[in-house]
Short mmCIF file of C-alpha atoms in Angstrom, two decimals:
data_model
loop_
_atom_site.label_atom_id
_atom_site.label_comp_id
_atom_site.label_asym_id
_atom_site.label_seq_id
_atom_site.Cartn_x
_atom_site.Cartn_y
_atom_site.Cartn_z
CA MET A 22 101.01 84.10 121.11
CA ASN A 23 99.41 80.64 120.98
CA SER A 24 98.14 81.17 117.43
CA THR A 25 101.66 82.05 116.25
CA LEU A 26 103.10 78.97 117.96
CA ASP A 27 100.41 76.80 116.36
CA GLU A 28 100.91 78.32 112.91
CA ILE A 29 104.60 77.42 112.77
CA GLY A 30 104.08 74.03 114.43
CA PHE A 31 106.04 74.93 117.56
CA PRO A 32 105.92 72.08 120.10
CA LYS A 33 103.37 72.17 122.89
CA PRO A 34 104.96 72.82 126.29
CA THR A 35 105.09 70.33 129.10
CA PHE A 36 105.96 71.09 132.71
CA ILE A 37 108.50 69.05 134.59
CA SER A 38 109.66 69.24 138.18
CA ALA A 39 113.41 69.74 138.20
CA ASN A 40 115.82 70.84 140.91
CA GLY A 41 113.07 72.31 143.07
CA VAL A 42 111.39 74.34 140.29
CA GLU A 43 108.90 73.77 137.50
CA LEU A 44 110.36 74.10 134.01
CA GLU A 45 108.30 74.78 130.90
CA VAL A 46 109.87 72.51 128.29
CA TYR A 47 109.24 72.32 124.56
CA GLU A 48 110.13 68.84 123.31
CA ALA A 49 110.29 67.48 119.78
CA GLY A 50 111.63 64.33 118.11
CA ARG A 51 110.89 61.84 120.84
CA GLN A 52 111.08 59.18 118.10
CA ASN A 53 114.80 59.96 118.09
CA THR A 54 115.30 58.85 121.70
CA GLY A 55 118.97 58.17 122.33
CA LYS A 56 120.29 61.28 120.56
CA PRO A 57 119.47 64.10 123.00
CA ILE A 58 120.20 67.73 122.33
CA VAL A 59 119.25 70.60 124.67
CA LEU A 60 118.84 74.20 123.46
CA CYS A 61 119.43 76.97 126.00
CA HIS A 62 118.12 80.49 125.29
CA GLY A 63 119.68 83.76 126.39
CA TRP A 64 118.42 87.07 127.80
CA PRO A 65 115.87 88.46 127.26
CA GLU A 66 114.66 85.50 125.27
CA HIS A 67 112.46 82.43 125.30
CA ALA A 68 112.52 78.87 124.00
CA PHE A 69 110.83 80.34 120.89
CA SER A 70 114.25 81.78 119.95
CA TRP A 71 115.09 78.27 118.68
CA ARG A 72 112.02 77.93 116.42
CA PHE A 73 114.16 77.58 113.28
CA GLN A 74 116.56 75.02 114.75
CA ILE A 75 114.08 72.58 116.31
CA PRO A 76 112.65 71.08 113.07
CA ALA A 77 116.09 70.91 111.43
CA LEU A 78 117.55 69.02 114.40
CA VAL A 79 114.58 66.65 114.59
CA LYS A 80 114.90 65.93 110.86
CA ALA A 81 118.60 65.20 111.42
CA GLY A 82 117.67 62.57 114.00
CA TYR A 83 117.84 64.36 117.35
CA HIS A 84 115.59 64.29 120.38
CA VAL A 85 115.30 68.02 121.08
CA MET A 86 114.52 69.58 124.46
CA VAL A 87 114.13 73.35 124.79
CA PRO A 88 113.44 74.62 128.31
CA ASN A 89 112.31 78.03 129.30
CA GLN A 90 114.91 78.34 132.02
CA ARG A 91 114.01 79.56 135.50
CA GLY A 92 112.78 83.15 135.47
CA PHE A 93 111.48 82.93 131.88
CA GLY A 94 108.14 82.15 130.25
CA ASN A 95 105.92 80.04 132.47
CA SER A 96 108.79 78.37 134.31
CA SER A 97 109.24 79.04 138.02
CA ALA A 98 110.66 82.43 138.95
CA PRO A 99 111.94 82.23 142.55
CA SER A 100 112.03 85.52 144.43
CA GLU A 101 115.50 85.01 145.95
CA THR A 102 118.29 86.48 143.84
CA THR A 103 120.67 83.65 144.75
CA ALA A 104 118.23 81.13 143.24
CA TYR A 105 119.68 82.12 139.85
CA ASP A 106 123.35 81.33 140.42
CA ILE A 107 125.36 79.03 138.16
CA ALA A 108 124.92 76.06 140.51
CA GLN A 109 121.13 76.33 140.33
CA LEU A 110 120.92 77.02 136.59
CA THR A 111 123.21 74.14 135.68
CA GLY A 112 121.42 71.98 138.25
CA ASP A 113 118.19 72.57 136.34
CA LEU A 114 119.79 71.19 133.17
CA VAL A 115 121.14 68.14 134.99
CA ALA A 116 117.68 67.51 136.43
CA LEU A 117 116.21 67.88 132.93
CA LEU A 118 118.49 65.09 131.70
CA ASP A 119 117.53 62.96 134.69
CA HIS A 120 113.84 63.47 133.92
CA TYR A 121 114.28 62.19 130.38
CA GLY A 122 116.62 59.38 131.44
CA TYR A 123 119.80 60.63 129.81
CA LYS A 124 123.30 60.43 131.27
CA LYS A 125 124.57 63.14 128.94
CA ALA A 126 123.52 65.30 126.00
CA THR A 127 124.83 67.79 123.49
CA PHE A 128 124.04 71.34 124.64
CA ILE A 129 123.55 74.39 122.44
CA GLY A 130 123.49 77.81 124.10
CA HIS A 131 123.08 81.37 122.90
CA ASP A 132 124.06 84.50 124.85
CA TRP A 133 123.40 83.83 128.55
CA GLY A 134 122.41 80.31 127.59
CA ALA A 135 125.96 79.86 126.29
CA ASN A 136 127.29 81.03 129.65
CA ILE A 137 125.18 78.38 131.39
CA VAL A 138 126.41 75.70 128.98
CA TRP A 139 130.04 76.71 129.63
CA GLY A 140 129.29 76.48 133.36
CA LEU A 141 127.63 73.10 132.93
CA ALA A 142 130.72 71.75 131.18
CA LEU A 143 132.83 72.98 134.12
CA LEU A 144 130.61 71.85 136.98
CA HIS A 145 129.07 68.68 135.48
CA PRO A 146 131.51 67.60 132.74
CA THR A 147 130.27 64.01 132.64
CA ARG A 148 126.74 65.16 131.72
CA VAL A 149 127.92 66.99 128.59
CA ASN A 150 128.59 65.21 125.31
CA LYS A 151 129.37 68.15 123.03
CA VAL A 152 129.10 71.93 123.27
CA ILE A 153 127.78 74.33 120.64
CA ASN A 154 127.68 77.95 121.74
CA LEU A 155 126.59 81.10 119.95
CA ALA A 156 127.65 84.72 120.54
CA LEU A 157 129.24 84.40 123.99
CA PRO A 158 132.69 82.80 124.11
CA TYR A 159 134.09 81.15 127.21
CA GLN A 160 134.84 83.70 129.93
CA GLN A 161 137.84 82.58 131.93
CA ARG A 162 137.85 83.28 135.65
CA GLY A 163 140.34 86.06 136.42
CA GLU A 164 141.76 87.43 139.63
CA LYS A 165 138.80 89.73 140.33
CA PRO A 166 135.06 88.95 140.41
CA TRP A 167 133.43 89.83 137.08
CA ILE A 168 131.20 92.74 138.17
CA GLU A 169 133.97 94.30 140.24
CA LEU A 170 136.24 94.15 137.17
CA MET A 171 133.57 95.50 134.81
CA GLU A 172 132.84 98.40 137.11
CA GLU A 173 136.51 99.36 137.08
CA VAL A 174 136.78 99.08 133.29
CA PHE A 175 133.37 100.24 132.03
CA GLY A 176 131.92 102.27 134.90
CA GLY A 177 128.58 102.20 136.68
CA ASP A 178 126.42 102.77 133.60
CA HIS A 179 127.42 99.48 131.98
CA TYR A 180 124.27 97.40 132.14
CA PHE A 181 125.93 94.42 133.85
CA VAL A 182 127.14 96.76 136.60
CA HIS A 183 123.92 98.78 136.76
CA PHE A 184 121.83 95.62 137.21
CA ASN A 185 123.98 94.74 140.23
CA ARG A 186 124.45 98.14 141.83
CA GLN A 187 120.99 99.69 141.35
CA LEU A 188 118.63 96.88 142.19
CA GLY A 189 115.16 97.12 140.73
CA VAL A 190 115.70 100.31 138.72
CA ALA A 191 116.16 98.72 135.31
CA ASP A 192 113.61 95.99 136.06
CA ALA A 193 110.88 98.60 136.54
CA ILE A 194 111.71 100.54 133.37
CA LEU A 195 111.85 97.40 131.21
CA ASP A 196 108.59 96.16 132.71
CA GLU A 197 106.93 99.50 131.93
CA ASN A 198 108.07 99.37 128.30
CA LYS A 199 108.02 95.65 127.46
CA ALA A 200 106.92 95.80 123.84
CA GLN A 201 108.99 98.87 122.99
CA PHE A 202 112.11 97.47 124.65
CA LEU A 203 111.91 94.12 122.87
CA ARG A 204 111.07 95.74 119.53
CA ASN A 205 114.08 98.03 119.88
CA LEU A 206 116.40 95.25 121.00
CA PHE A 207 115.72 92.54 118.41
CA ARG A 208 117.24 94.42 115.46
CA LYS A 209 119.82 93.80 112.74
CA ASN A 210 122.03 96.06 110.64
CA VAL A 211 122.19 98.59 113.45
CA PRO A 212 124.58 101.38 112.42
CA LEU A 213 127.73 101.64 114.48
CA ALA A 214 127.71 104.67 116.73
CA PRO A 215 129.34 105.73 120.00
CA PRO A 216 127.27 104.62 123.00
CA GLU A 217 124.90 107.21 124.39
CA PRO A 218 125.30 108.35 128.00
CA GLY A 219 123.32 106.29 130.47
CA MET A 220 122.46 102.63 130.74
CA LEU A 221 122.09 100.91 127.36
CA MET A 222 119.09 98.71 128.15
CA MET A 223 117.10 101.52 129.77
CA ASN A 224 117.91 103.76 126.80
CA LEU A 225 116.57 101.06 124.47
CA ALA A 226 113.39 100.70 126.53
CA ARG A 227 112.73 104.44 126.28
CA ALA A 228 113.73 104.98 122.64
CA GLU A 229 110.74 105.80 120.44
CA LYS A 230 112.56 105.25 117.13
CA PRO A 231 114.57 102.03 116.90
CA LEU A 232 117.70 101.76 114.78
CA GLY A 233 118.33 99.14 112.12
CA GLU A 234 115.79 96.61 110.93
CA PRO A 235 113.62 94.10 112.82
CA ILE A 236 114.82 90.50 112.87
CA MET A 237 111.31 89.10 113.22
CA SER A 238 107.70 89.69 112.27
CA GLU A 239 105.22 91.44 114.53
CA SER A 240 103.51 88.11 115.28
CA GLU A 241 106.84 86.56 116.28
CA LEU A 242 107.71 89.56 118.44
CA ALA A 243 104.31 89.22 120.11
CA VAL A 244 105.38 85.79 121.43
CA PHE A 245 108.26 87.40 123.33
CA VAL A 246 106.14 90.33 124.53
CA SER A 247 103.44 87.99 125.81
CA ALA A 248 106.02 85.84 127.62
CA PHE A 249 107.51 88.83 129.45
CA GLN A 250 104.07 90.11 130.34
CA THR A 251 103.78 86.86 132.29
CA SER A 252 107.28 86.61 133.75
CA GLY A 253 108.49 90.20 133.94
CA PHE A 254 112.21 90.89 133.64
CA THR A 255 113.51 90.47 137.19
CA GLY A 256 114.09 86.71 137.05
CA GLY A 257 116.26 87.00 133.96
CA ILE A 258 118.11 90.05 135.28
CA ASN A 259 118.87 88.05 138.43
CA TRP A 260 121.13 85.88 136.28
CA TYR A 261 123.39 88.95 135.97
CA ARG A 262 123.15 89.62 139.70
CA ASN A 263 124.90 86.33 140.41
CA LEU A 264 128.00 86.89 138.31
CA ASP A 265 130.26 87.65 141.27
CA ARG A 266 128.68 84.79 143.23
CA ASN A 267 129.37 82.54 140.23
CA TRP A 268 133.00 83.67 140.25
CA HIS A 269 133.28 82.29 143.79
CA LEU A 270 131.31 79.12 142.99
CA LEU A 271 133.67 78.30 140.11
CA SER A 272 136.85 78.78 142.18
CA ASP A 273 137.61 75.07 142.42
CA ALA A 274 136.48 74.06 138.93
CA ASN A 275 139.03 72.92 136.36
CA PRO A 276 138.97 75.85 133.91
CA ILE A 277 139.69 73.71 130.85
CA ILE A 278 136.74 72.44 128.81
CA PRO A 279 137.89 69.33 126.89
CA HIS A 280 134.60 68.57 125.13
CA PRO A 281 134.31 68.84 121.35
CA THR A 282 133.01 72.37 120.87
CA LEU A 283 131.64 74.57 118.11
CA MET A 284 131.71 78.34 118.68
CA ILE A 285 129.57 80.49 116.37
CA TYR A 286 130.13 84.24 116.25
CA GLY A 287 128.24 87.03 114.53
CA THR A 288 130.76 89.35 112.89
CA GLN A 289 128.56 92.40 113.61
CA ASP A 290 128.01 91.47 117.25
CA MET A 291 129.09 93.93 119.96
CA ILE A 292 130.56 91.00 121.90
CA PRO A 293 134.19 90.60 120.80
CA GLN A 294 135.62 87.28 119.75
CA SER A 295 137.86 85.62 122.30
CA GLU A 296 141.59 85.60 121.59
CA SER A 297 142.22 82.95 124.26
CA LEU A 298 139.34 80.58 123.48
CA GLN A 299 141.54 77.70 122.31
CA ASP A 300 143.68 77.98 125.46
CA PHE A 301 140.68 77.01 127.58
CA VAL A 302 138.61 75.07 125.02
CA PRO A 303 141.30 73.13 123.12
CA ASN A 304 138.89 71.09 120.99
CA VAL A 305 137.01 74.08 119.58
CA GLU A 306 136.12 74.88 115.99
CA VAL A 307 135.08 78.46 115.20
CA VAL A 308 132.53 79.64 112.63
CA SER A 309 131.69 83.29 111.95
CA LEU A 310 128.46 84.40 110.28
CA ASP A 311 127.77 87.83 108.80
CA CYS A 312 125.17 88.96 111.32
CA GLY A 313 124.65 90.62 114.67
CA HIS A 314 123.98 89.18 118.12
CA TRP A 315 120.72 87.28 117.47
CA ILE A 316 122.54 84.73 115.35
CA GLN A 317 120.10 81.81 115.12
CA GLN A 318 117.14 84.11 114.48
CA GLU A 319 118.88 86.47 112.04
CA LYS A 320 120.66 83.75 110.03
CA PRO A 321 118.63 80.58 110.70
CA GLU A 322 119.60 78.60 107.60
CA GLU A 323 123.29 79.41 107.94
CA THR A 324 123.17 78.59 111.66
CA ASN A 325 121.47 75.26 111.01
CA GLN A 326 123.99 74.41 108.30
CA ALA A 327 126.94 75.21 110.58
CA ILE A 328 125.52 73.14 113.44
CA LEU A 329 124.51 70.13 111.36
CA GLN A 330 127.72 70.07 109.34
CA TRP A 331 129.80 70.15 112.51
CA LEU A 332 127.73 67.44 114.18
CA LYS A 333 128.14 65.29 111.08
CA GLN A 334 131.90 65.79 111.25
CA GLN A 335 131.74 64.56 114.85
CA ASN A 336 130.27 61.29 113.56
CA GLU A 337 126.81 62.05 114.92
#
């Protein structure tokens, strides 16, 4: 893992105390102090997911901070499930800004990281300058808690529901098959097919022959495998186990996000594009790239171009 990070010039990690936990943070471009940008990974990922964006953003004049969020990498992984709710996860990002002396920053999130960035804009709007999110559009708060609604619509085998209703089952299977699960998950050009019976993520962990093509080299994949050998999967899965709690925590938040926002979709992603995005994020611009879910890793140059072009349009 370390040799791969060294070979590509990935920043060395530092550890900061933030919001009652220790965060492993990869920082680059300190010479660009005053133009902060924070990159937030998804599940099951790592700060390394942003390896292609960090040098491009530094070159463009940004001070880049990329935390392994709580439960990932060598950051703290509290044992209490409620330690991973939206208040705690956004609190970590606020504390990160405080550590570096910033009142606000531009935040870029992918997948679950995008969900945290949406939540940050709701709960701490004055700490957010601009929003750039990949894959996961804004999820408006409906009349029913999210897991309760998903269980009604998708059933108990949907992995969001399964994570919540069968505690520890998926964690154990993913932990037993770390390398195989991650190898099978990080794929592109996966042929469309009806979902198999059972829970998707456990099926992936057990599948001996992955579909599609890998999005990364074996040495890059080894970085993720090594990280999850350290952290295990439970901390990250606990993010899912707080979705209904988050629904309650966001009850009093203004649901409109006024910040300038860029939303980047992958046209082959299983996550559908939002038809109501502009209703809740009125200052949003949408870009679609011809790729699957792992947008910034599958299409790094196109992702960088979309981000930098939009930031330039915002007079940054």
